[in-house]
PDB file of C-alpha atoms in Angstrom:
ATOM      1  CA  MET R   1     119.473  87.906 100.660  1.00 60.00           C
ATOM      2  CA  THR R   2     116.537  85.887 102.213  1.00 76.00           C
ATOM      3  CA  LEU R   3     118.511  82.706 101.378  1.00 80.00           C
ATOM      4  CA  ALA R   4     121.532  84.024 103.226  1.00 82.00           C
ATOM      5  CA  VAL R   5     119.420  84.899 106.221  1.00 82.00           C
ATOM      6  CA  PHE R   6     117.891  81.407 106.249  1.00 85.00           C
ATOM      7  CA  PHE R   7     121.196  79.544 106.153  1.00 88.00           C
ATOM      8  CA  GLY R   8     122.928  81.929 108.538  1.00 89.00           C
ATOM      9  CA  CYS R   9     120.239  81.672 111.182  1.00 89.00           C
ATOM     10  CA  THR R  10     120.031  77.810 110.710  1.00 91.00           C
ATOM     11  CA  PHE R  11     123.790  77.378 111.253  1.00 93.00           C
ATOM     12  CA  ILE R  12     123.737  79.757 114.335  1.00 93.00           C
ATOM     13  CA  ALA R  13     120.794  78.041 115.919  1.00 92.00           C
ATOM     14  CA  PHE R  14     121.587  74.377 115.264  1.00 94.00           C
ATOM     15  CA  GLY R  15     125.214  74.242 114.151  1.00 93.00           C
ATOM     16  CA  PRO R  16     126.709  73.773 117.632  1.00 93.00           C
ATOM     17  CA  ALA R  17     124.042  71.263 118.645  1.00 93.00           C
ATOM     18  CA  PHE R  18     124.588  69.368 115.470  1.00 93.00           C
ATOM     19  CA  GLY R  19     128.330  69.238 116.365  1.00 93.00           C
ATOM     20  CA  LEU R  20     127.393  67.842 119.666  1.00 93.00           C
ATOM     21  CA  PHE R  21     125.202  65.103 118.076  1.00 94.00           C
ATOM     22  CA  LEU R  22     127.718  64.217 115.366  1.00 94.00           C
ATOM     23  CA  PHE R  23     130.686  63.803 117.752  1.00 94.00           C
ATOM     24  CA  THR R  24     129.181  62.455 120.875  1.00 93.00           C
ATOM     25  CA  ILE R  25     125.782  60.770 120.066  1.00 94.00           C
ATOM     26  CA  ALA R  26     125.493  59.617 116.440  1.00 93.00           C
ATOM     27  CA  ARG R  27     127.917  56.628 116.683  1.00 91.00           C
ATOM     28  CA  ASP R  28     126.056  55.014 119.574  1.00 91.00           C
ATOM     29  CA  PRO R  29     122.602  53.535 118.771  1.00 91.00           C
ATOM     30  CA  LEU R  30     121.567  53.516 122.469  1.00 90.00           C
ATOM     31  CA  ARG R  31     122.334  57.205 122.797  1.00 93.00           C
ATOM     32  CA  ILE R  32     120.266  57.955 119.697  1.00 94.00           C
ATOM     33  CA  ILE R  33     117.341  56.077 121.148  1.00 93.00           C
ATOM     34  CA  ILE R  34     117.686  58.017 124.380  1.00 93.00           C
ATOM     35  CA  LEU R  35     117.828  61.340 122.461  1.00 95.00           C
ATOM     36  CA  ILE R  36     114.727  60.598 120.387  1.00 95.00           C
ATOM     37  CA  ALA R  37     112.762  59.541 123.489  1.00 94.00           C
ATOM     38  CA  GLY R  38     113.780  62.680 125.208  1.00 94.00           C
ATOM     39  CA  ALA R  39     112.626  64.787 122.388  1.00 95.00           C
ATOM     40  CA  PHE R  40     109.314  62.930 122.507  1.00 95.00           C
ATOM     41  CA  PHE R  41     108.871  63.619 126.227  1.00 95.00           C
ATOM     42  CA  TRP R  42     109.425  67.330 125.597  1.00 95.00           C
ATOM     43  CA  LEU R  43     106.961  67.166 122.682  1.00 94.00           C
ATOM     44  CA  VAL R  44     104.348  65.608 124.890  1.00 95.00           C
ATOM     45  CA  SER R  45     104.864  68.289 127.466  1.00 94.00           C
ATOM     46  CA  LEU R  46     104.300  70.907 124.745  1.00 93.00           C
ATOM     47  CA  LEU R  47     101.229  69.205 123.581  1.00 93.00           C
ATOM     48  CA  LEU R  48      99.571  69.226 127.093  1.00 93.00           C
ATOM     49  CA  SER R  49     100.619  72.831 127.774  1.00 92.00           C
ATOM     50  CA  SER R  50      99.252  73.866 124.342  1.00 90.00           C
ATOM     51  CA  LEU R  51      95.940  72.153 125.237  1.00 91.00           C
ATOM     52  CA  ILE R  52      95.598  73.939 128.507  1.00 90.00           C
ATOM     53  CA  TRP R  53      96.492  77.269 126.771  1.00 86.00           C
ATOM     54  CA  PHE R  54      93.915  76.657 124.065  1.00 87.00           C
ATOM     55  CA  ILE R  55      91.162  75.942 126.586  1.00 89.00           C
ATOM     56  CA  ALA R  56      92.089  78.978 128.720  1.00 86.00           C
ATOM     57  CA  VAL R  57      91.986  81.261 125.693  1.00 83.00           C
ATOM     58  CA  LYS R  58      88.665  79.947 124.327  1.00 84.00           C
ATOM     59  CA  ALA R  59      87.095  80.254 127.759  1.00 82.00           C
ATOM     60  CA  SER R  60      88.187  83.918 128.211  1.00 81.00           C
ATOM     61  CA  ASP R  61      87.141  87.199 126.693  1.00 79.00           C
ATOM     62  CA  PRO R  62      89.432  87.983 123.703  1.00 78.00           C
ATOM     63  CA  ARG R  63      88.685  91.764 124.053  1.00 80.00           C
ATOM     64  CA  ASP R  64      90.175  91.903 127.540  1.00 78.00           C
ATOM     65  CA  GLU R  65      93.853  92.738 126.786  1.00 81.00           C
ATOM     66  CA  ARG R  66      94.861  92.608 130.431  1.00 83.00           C
ATOM     67  CA  LEU R  67      93.339  89.148 130.868  1.00 84.00           C
ATOM     68  CA  GLN R  68      94.981  87.981 127.631  1.00 82.00           C
ATOM     69  CA  LYS R  69      98.442  89.193 128.820  1.00 84.00           C
ATOM     70  CA  GLY R  70      97.939  87.411 132.105  1.00 85.00           C
ATOM     71  CA  LEU R  71      97.021  84.153 130.306  1.00 86.00           C
ATOM     72  CA  LEU R  72     100.092  84.506 128.156  1.00 85.00           C
ATOM     73  CA  ILE R  73     102.330  84.757 131.183  1.00 87.00           C
ATOM     74  CA  PHE R  74     100.375  81.843 132.861  1.00 88.00           C
ATOM     75  CA  GLY R  75     100.895  79.794 129.706  1.00 87.00           C
ATOM     76  CA  VAL R  76     104.670  80.365 129.651  1.00 89.00           C
ATOM     77  CA  MET R  77     105.178  79.543 133.341  1.00 91.00           C
ATOM     78  CA  PHE R  78     102.795  76.496 133.127  1.00 92.00           C
ATOM     79  CA  SER R  79     104.703  75.189 130.167  1.00 92.00           C
ATOM     80  CA  VAL R  80     108.058  75.530 131.955  1.00 94.00           C
ATOM     81  CA  LEU R  81     106.815  73.654 135.015  1.00 94.00           C
ATOM     82  CA  LEU R  82     105.308  70.974 132.774  1.00 95.00           C
ATOM     83  CA  GLN R  83     108.596  70.498 130.864  1.00 95.00           C
ATOM     84  CA  GLU R  84     110.500  69.949 134.119  1.00 96.00           C
ATOM     85  CA  ALA R  85     107.833  67.585 135.371  1.00 95.00           C
ATOM     86  CA  PHE R  86     108.354  65.478 132.150  1.00 96.00           C
ATOM     87  CA  ARG R  87     112.070  65.745 132.731  1.00 95.00           C
ATOM     88  CA  PHE R  88     111.519  64.114 136.042  1.00 96.00           C
ATOM     89  CA  LEU R  89     109.378  61.484 134.552  1.00 95.00           C
ATOM     90  CA  TYR R  90     111.952  60.721 131.962  1.00 95.00           C
ATOM     91  CA  TYR R  91     114.612  60.329 134.616  1.00 95.00           C
ATOM     92  CA  LYS R  92     112.524  57.799 136.367  1.00 93.00           C
ATOM     93  CA  LEU R  93     112.013  55.959 133.050  1.00 93.00           C
ATOM     94  CA  LEU R  94     115.742  55.884 132.399  1.00 91.00           C
ATOM     95  CA  ARG R  95     116.467  54.811 135.940  1.00 89.00           C
ATOM     96  CA  LYS R  96     114.258  51.708 135.269  1.00 88.00           C
ATOM     97  CA  ALA R  97     115.978  51.261 131.876  1.00 86.00           C
ATOM     98  CA  ILE R  98     119.443  51.167 133.630  1.00 85.00           C
ATOM     99  CA  GLU R  99     118.211  48.369 135.966  1.00 81.00           C
ATOM    100  CA  GLY R 100     117.057  46.405 132.843  1.00 79.00           C
ATOM    101  CA  LEU R 101     120.291  46.989 131.080  1.00 75.00           C
ATOM    102  CA  VAL R 102     122.292  45.755 134.128  1.00 75.00           C
ATOM    103  CA  ALA R 103     120.080  42.561 134.279  1.00 71.00           C
ATOM    104  CA  LEU R 104     120.688  41.758 130.672  1.00 65.00           C
ATOM    105  CA  SER R 105     124.369  42.484 130.510  1.00 66.00           C
ATOM    106  CA  GLU R 106     126.822  39.684 131.013  1.00 65.00           C
ATOM    107  CA  ASP R 107     129.208  41.548 133.335  1.00 67.00           C
ATOM    108  CA  GLY R 108     126.408  43.145 135.446  1.00 64.00           C
ATOM    109  CA  CYS R 109     127.263  46.689 134.359  1.00 75.00           C
ATOM    110  CA  SER R 110     125.183  49.151 132.452  1.00 76.00           C
ATOM    111  CA  PRO R 111     126.614  50.138 128.975  1.00 79.00           C
ATOM    112  CA  ILE R 112     125.825  53.770 129.666  1.00 84.00           C
ATOM    113  CA  SER R 113     125.998  55.826 132.920  1.00 86.00           C
ATOM    114  CA  ILE R 114     123.269  57.946 134.291  1.00 88.00           C
ATOM    115  CA  GLN R 115     125.536  61.008 133.680  1.00 89.00           C
ATOM    116  CA  GLN R 116     125.663  60.111 130.016  1.00 90.00           C
ATOM    117  CA  MET R 117     121.973  59.603 129.892  1.00 92.00           C
ATOM    118  CA  ALA R 118     121.407  62.970 131.462  1.00 94.00           C
ATOM    119  CA  TYR R 119     123.559  64.629 128.791  1.00 95.00           C
ATOM    120  CA  VAL R 120     121.949  62.917 125.920  1.00 95.00           C
ATOM    121  CA  ALA R 121     118.362  63.461 127.265  1.00 94.00           C
ATOM    122  CA  GLY R 122     119.209  67.085 127.726  1.00 95.00           C
ATOM    123  CA  VAL R 123     120.324  67.339 124.031  1.00 95.00           C
ATOM    124  CA  GLY R 124     117.086  65.677 123.021  1.00 95.00           C
ATOM    125  CA  PHE R 125     115.076  68.206 125.035  1.00 96.00           C
ATOM    126  CA  GLY R 126     117.011  71.116 123.606  1.00 95.00           C
ATOM    127  CA  LEU R 127     116.871  70.027 119.986  1.00 94.00           C
ATOM    128  CA  MET R 128     113.118  69.605 119.979  1.00 94.00           C
ATOM    129  CA  SER R 129     112.642  72.899 121.857  1.00 93.00           C
ATOM    130  CA  GLY R 130     114.911  74.628 119.364  1.00 92.00           C
ATOM    131  CA  ALA R 131     113.060  73.151 116.405  1.00 92.00           C
ATOM    132  CA  PHE R 132     109.698  74.347 117.602  1.00 91.00           C
ATOM    133  CA  SER R 133     111.139  77.779 118.510  1.00 88.00           C
ATOM    134  CA  MET R 134     112.842  78.374 115.114  1.00 89.00           C
ATOM    135  CA  ILE R 135     111.182  76.251 112.355  1.00 87.00           C
ATOM    136  CA  ASN R 136     108.473  78.767 111.624  1.00 83.00           C
ATOM    137  CA  LEU R 137     110.920  81.746 111.727  1.00 84.00           C
ATOM    138  CA  LEU R 138     113.195  79.923 109.332  1.00 84.00           C
ATOM    139  CA  ALA R 139     110.295  79.400 106.913  1.00 82.00           C
ATOM    140  CA  ASP R 140     109.398  83.119 107.035  1.00 80.00           C
ATOM    141  CA  ALA R 141     113.190  83.998 106.557  1.00 78.00           C
ATOM    142  CA  LEU R 142     112.946  82.555 103.042  1.00 78.00           C
ATOM    143  CA  GLY R 143     110.648  85.430 102.151  1.00 71.00           C
ATOM    144  CA  PRO R 144     108.993  87.220 100.530  1.00 73.00           C
ATOM    145  CA  GLY R 145     109.564  90.437 102.388  1.00 62.00           C
ATOM    146  CA  THR R 146     112.159  92.316 104.284  1.00 65.00           C
ATOM    147  CA  VAL R 147     112.560  92.393 108.091  1.00 67.00           C
ATOM    148  CA  GLY R 148     112.231  95.794 109.550  1.00 63.00           C
ATOM    149  CA  ILE R 149     110.785  97.448 106.621  1.00 63.00           C
ATOM    150  CA  HIS R 150     107.857  98.927 108.769  1.00 64.00           C
ATOM    151  CA  GLY R 151     110.247 100.107 111.515  1.00 63.00           C
ATOM    152  CA  ASP R 152     110.608  96.900 113.498  1.00 65.00           C
ATOM    153  CA  SER R 153     114.004  95.542 114.548  1.00 70.00           C
ATOM    154  CA  GLN R 154     116.119  94.080 111.650  1.00 74.00           C
ATOM    155  CA  LEU R 155     117.820  91.841 114.083  1.00 79.00           C
ATOM    156  CA  TYR R 156     114.721  89.792 114.828  1.00 82.00           C
ATOM    157  CA  PHE R 157     115.903  86.571 112.993  1.00 86.00           C
ATOM    158  CA  LEU R 158     119.443  86.868 114.145  1.00 87.00           C
ATOM    159  CA  THR R 159     118.518  87.373 117.803  1.00 89.00           C
ATOM    160  CA  SER R 160     116.006  84.533 117.591  1.00 90.00           C
ATOM    161  CA  ALA R 161     118.728  82.273 116.241  1.00 92.00           C
ATOM    162  CA  PHE R 162     121.107  83.106 119.056  1.00 93.00           C
ATOM    163  CA  MET R 163     118.255  82.586 121.566  1.00 93.00           C
ATOM    164  CA  THR R 164     117.536  79.196 120.070  1.00 94.00           C
ATOM    165  CA  MET R 165     121.135  78.185 120.304  1.00 95.00           C
ATOM    166  CA  VAL R 166     121.403  79.180 123.984  1.00 95.00           C
ATOM    167  CA  LEU R 167     118.199  77.358 124.835  1.00 95.00           C
ATOM    168  CA  ILE R 168     119.570  74.072 123.285  1.00 95.00           C
ATOM    169  CA  PHE R 169     122.642  74.451 125.403  1.00 96.00           C
ATOM    170  CA  LEU R 170     120.771  75.331 128.533  1.00 96.00           C
ATOM    171  CA  HIS R 171     118.504  72.217 128.130  1.00 96.00           C
ATOM    172  CA  THR R 172     121.569  70.131 127.854  1.00 95.00           C
ATOM    173  CA  PHE R 173     123.180  71.577 131.062  1.00 96.00           C
ATOM    174  CA  TRP R 174     119.812  71.565 132.843  1.00 95.00           C
ATOM    175  CA  GLY R 175     119.538  67.845 132.143  1.00 95.00           C
ATOM    176  CA  ILE R 176     122.800  67.120 133.690  1.00 95.00           C
ATOM    177  CA  LEU R 177     121.964  69.263 136.835  1.00 95.00           C
ATOM    178  CA  PHE R 178     118.431  67.895 137.125  1.00 96.00           C
ATOM    179  CA  PHE R 179     119.455  64.230 136.902  1.00 95.00           C
ATOM    180  CA  HIS R 180     122.337  64.783 139.331  1.00 94.00           C
ATOM    181  CA  GLY R 181     119.868  66.363 141.774  1.00 94.00           C
ATOM    182  CA  CYS R 182     117.421  63.451 141.384  1.00 93.00           C
ATOM    183  CA  GLU R 183     120.205  60.888 141.703  1.00 91.00           C
ATOM    184  CA  HIS R 184     121.707  62.394 144.954  1.00 90.00           C
ATOM    185  CA  ARG R 185     118.390  63.666 146.428  1.00 90.00           C
ATOM    186  CA  ARG R 186     119.561  67.298 146.144  1.00 91.00           C
ATOM    187  CA  TRP R 187     116.271  68.855 145.629  1.00 92.00           C
ATOM    188  CA  TRP R 188     117.783  72.374 145.691  1.00 93.00           C
ATOM    189  CA  GLU R 189     119.564  71.526 142.392  1.00 94.00           C
ATOM    190  CA  ILE R 190     116.291  70.610 140.784  1.00 94.00           C
ATOM    191  CA  MET R 191     114.738  73.894 142.090  1.00 95.00           C
ATOM    192  CA  ALA R 192     117.725  75.787 140.727  1.00 95.00           C
ATOM    193  CA  VAL R 193     116.973  74.340 137.228  1.00 96.00           C
ATOM    194  CA  VAL R 194     113.365  75.222 137.560  1.00 95.00           C
ATOM    195  CA  VAL R 195     114.198  78.718 138.573  1.00 95.00           C
ATOM    196  CA  MET R 196     116.706  79.232 135.837  1.00 95.00           C
ATOM    197  CA  HIS R 197     114.163  77.877 133.263  1.00 95.00           C
ATOM    198  CA  LEU R 198     111.475  80.262 134.525  1.00 94.00           C
ATOM    199  CA  THR R 199     113.939  83.197 134.501  1.00 94.00           C
ATOM    200  CA  VAL R 200     114.974  82.474 130.835  1.00 94.00           C
ATOM    201  CA  SER R 201     111.503  82.047 129.652  1.00 92.00           C
ATOM    202  CA  GLY R 202     110.356  85.168 131.542  1.00 89.00           C
ATOM    203  CA  SER R 203     113.097  87.224 130.069  1.00 89.00           C
ATOM    204  CA  SER R 204     111.369  86.762 126.662  1.00 86.00           C
ATOM    205  CA  PHE R 205     108.770  89.240 127.808  1.00 84.00           C
ATOM    206  CA  CYS R 206     111.481  91.903 127.601  1.00 82.00           C
ATOM    207  CA  ASN R 207     111.492  91.636 123.689  1.00 78.00           C
ATOM    208  CA  PRO R 208     111.791  93.545 121.452  1.00 76.00           C
ATOM    209  CA  LEU R 209     114.438  94.838 123.836  1.00 80.00           C
ATOM    210  CA  TYR R 210     116.615  91.909 122.964  1.00 81.00           C
ATOM    211  CA  VAL R 211     119.393  92.695 125.308  1.00 84.00           C
ATOM    212  CA  GLY R 212     117.019  92.118 128.200  1.00 84.00           C
ATOM    213  CA  SER R 213     116.533  88.532 127.191  1.00 87.00           C
ATOM    214  CA  LEU R 214     119.868  87.508 125.491  1.00 91.00           C
ATOM    215  CA  VAL R 215     122.295  88.820 128.111  1.00 91.00           C
ATOM    216  CA  PRO R 216     120.653  87.136 131.139  1.00 91.00           C
ATOM    217  CA  SER R 217     120.276  83.842 129.131  1.00 93.00           C
ATOM    218  CA  TYR R 218     123.910  83.746 128.116  1.00 94.00           C
ATOM    219  CA  LEU R 219     125.033  84.523 131.624  1.00 94.00           C
ATOM    220  CA  LEU R 220     122.818  81.735 132.998  1.00 94.00           C
ATOM    221  CA  MET R 221     124.199  79.343 130.343  1.00 94.00           C
ATOM    222  CA  ALA R 222     127.809  80.070 131.409  1.00 93.00           C
ATOM    223  CA  ALA R 223     127.001  79.473 135.038  1.00 93.00           C
ATOM    224  CA  ALA R 224     124.968  76.245 134.198  1.00 94.00           C
ATOM    225  CA  ALA R 225     127.854  75.021 131.936  1.00 93.00           C
ATOM    226  CA  ALA R 226     130.437  75.522 134.691  1.00 92.00           C
ATOM    227  CA  TRP R 227     128.121  73.929 137.232  1.00 92.00           C
ATOM    228  CA  ALA R 228     127.389  70.903 135.040  1.00 93.00           C
ATOM    229  CA  TYR R 229     131.074  70.477 134.256  1.00 91.00           C
ATOM    230  CA  LEU R 230     131.956  70.292 137.889  1.00 89.00           C
ATOM    231  CA  LEU R 231     129.162  67.886 138.696  1.00 88.00           C
ATOM    232  CA  SER R 232     130.242  65.635 135.742  1.00 85.00           C
ATOM    233  CA  GLY R 233     133.647  65.215 137.302  1.00 82.00           C
ATOM    234  CA  GLY R 234     135.516  68.146 135.875  1.00 79.00           C
ATOM    235  CA  SER R 235     137.976  69.935 138.212  1.00 80.00           C
ATOM    236  CA  ALA R 236     137.882  73.606 139.226  1.00 81.00           C
ATOM    237  CA  GLN R 237     141.588  73.887 138.302  1.00 83.00           C
ATOM    238  CA  ASN R 238     140.907  72.836 134.683  1.00 79.00           C
ATOM    239  CA  LEU R 239     137.903  75.080 134.455  1.00 77.00           C
ATOM    240  CA  ARG R 240     140.059  77.986 135.686  1.00 80.00           C
ATOM    241  CA  ARG R 241     142.795  77.148 133.135  1.00 80.00           C
ATOM    242  CA  PHE R 242     140.091  77.226 130.434  1.00 74.00           C
ATOM    243  CA  LEU R 243     138.700  80.564 131.569  1.00 73.00           C
ATOM    244  CA  LEU R 244     142.297  82.118 131.712  1.00 79.00           C
ATOM    245  CA  CYS R 245     143.265  80.406 128.384  1.00 72.00           C
ATOM    246  CA  LEU R 246     146.233  78.592 130.068  1.00 58.00           C
ATOM    247  CA  ARG R 247     147.934  75.540 128.644  1.00 58.00           C
ATOM    248  CA  SER R 248     148.444  72.427 130.672  1.00 53.00           C
ATOM    249  CA  GLY R 249     151.440  72.836 133.004  1.00 51.00           C
ATOM    250  CA  ALA R 250     151.515  76.653 132.596  1.00 52.00           C
ATOM    251  CA  SER R 251     151.223  78.921 135.571  1.00 50.00           C
ATOM    252  CA  PRO R 252     149.584  82.394 135.751  1.00 51.00           C
ATOM    253  CA  GLN R 253     151.978  85.326 135.150  1.00 51.00           C
ATOM    254  CA  PRO R 254     152.544  87.643 138.162  1.00 47.00           C
ATOM    255  CA  GLY R 255     149.905  90.285 138.452  1.00 44.00           C
ATOM    256  CA  SER R 256     147.395  88.312 136.388  1.00 43.00           C
TER     257      SER R 256
END
């Protein structure tokens, strides 16, 4: 049973992201480099936020529960802001990389666009975030023991897997929105990404009421996906056809 839980949660959490990597990134060495570098930037942001958290906890009174809860909230919010700061630094680095690629190319064109870089960088951020969110849980899922035997929720591993999946997708869409905002000086798009990230991270404090964290996260993912699709050149008409499950050339039935 523990083996089934392990593989089921692994496929839920990382299956869709693996599909994205396999079909859109794996065949291009440059995209793989950008993805690995993006994962490294997220890892550095986690290292710095963990260092600040460690210092804050050691310098505080561990018996003060109210203070410890406040430090936990501060740690989550600080980590989110640091991740977005490193996303901005990575955008600046990739902008310089594009200039170098243009200078080296024979036709004066970059082999990869900033939109493609934003997508690949977002996948890198999401995969590393998902790995750190889920790797310890997957190790525990192998047993020994049974989830919920002491009255806790038996859906812990399953909801964690679905939350990891949505975080990977959100980081992908946030990367597209964030880079587009930086590229066109639309700072409100950057702020929208930061607010969405803070909202999703803050919703985790609703656990173990998992509906309070999963439902808002998936709604934000749907909104971010539609927004990123439109910013990437997609048309509102095609998006509407997709949502209404219409084939190309078909028209809505009367009363629909």
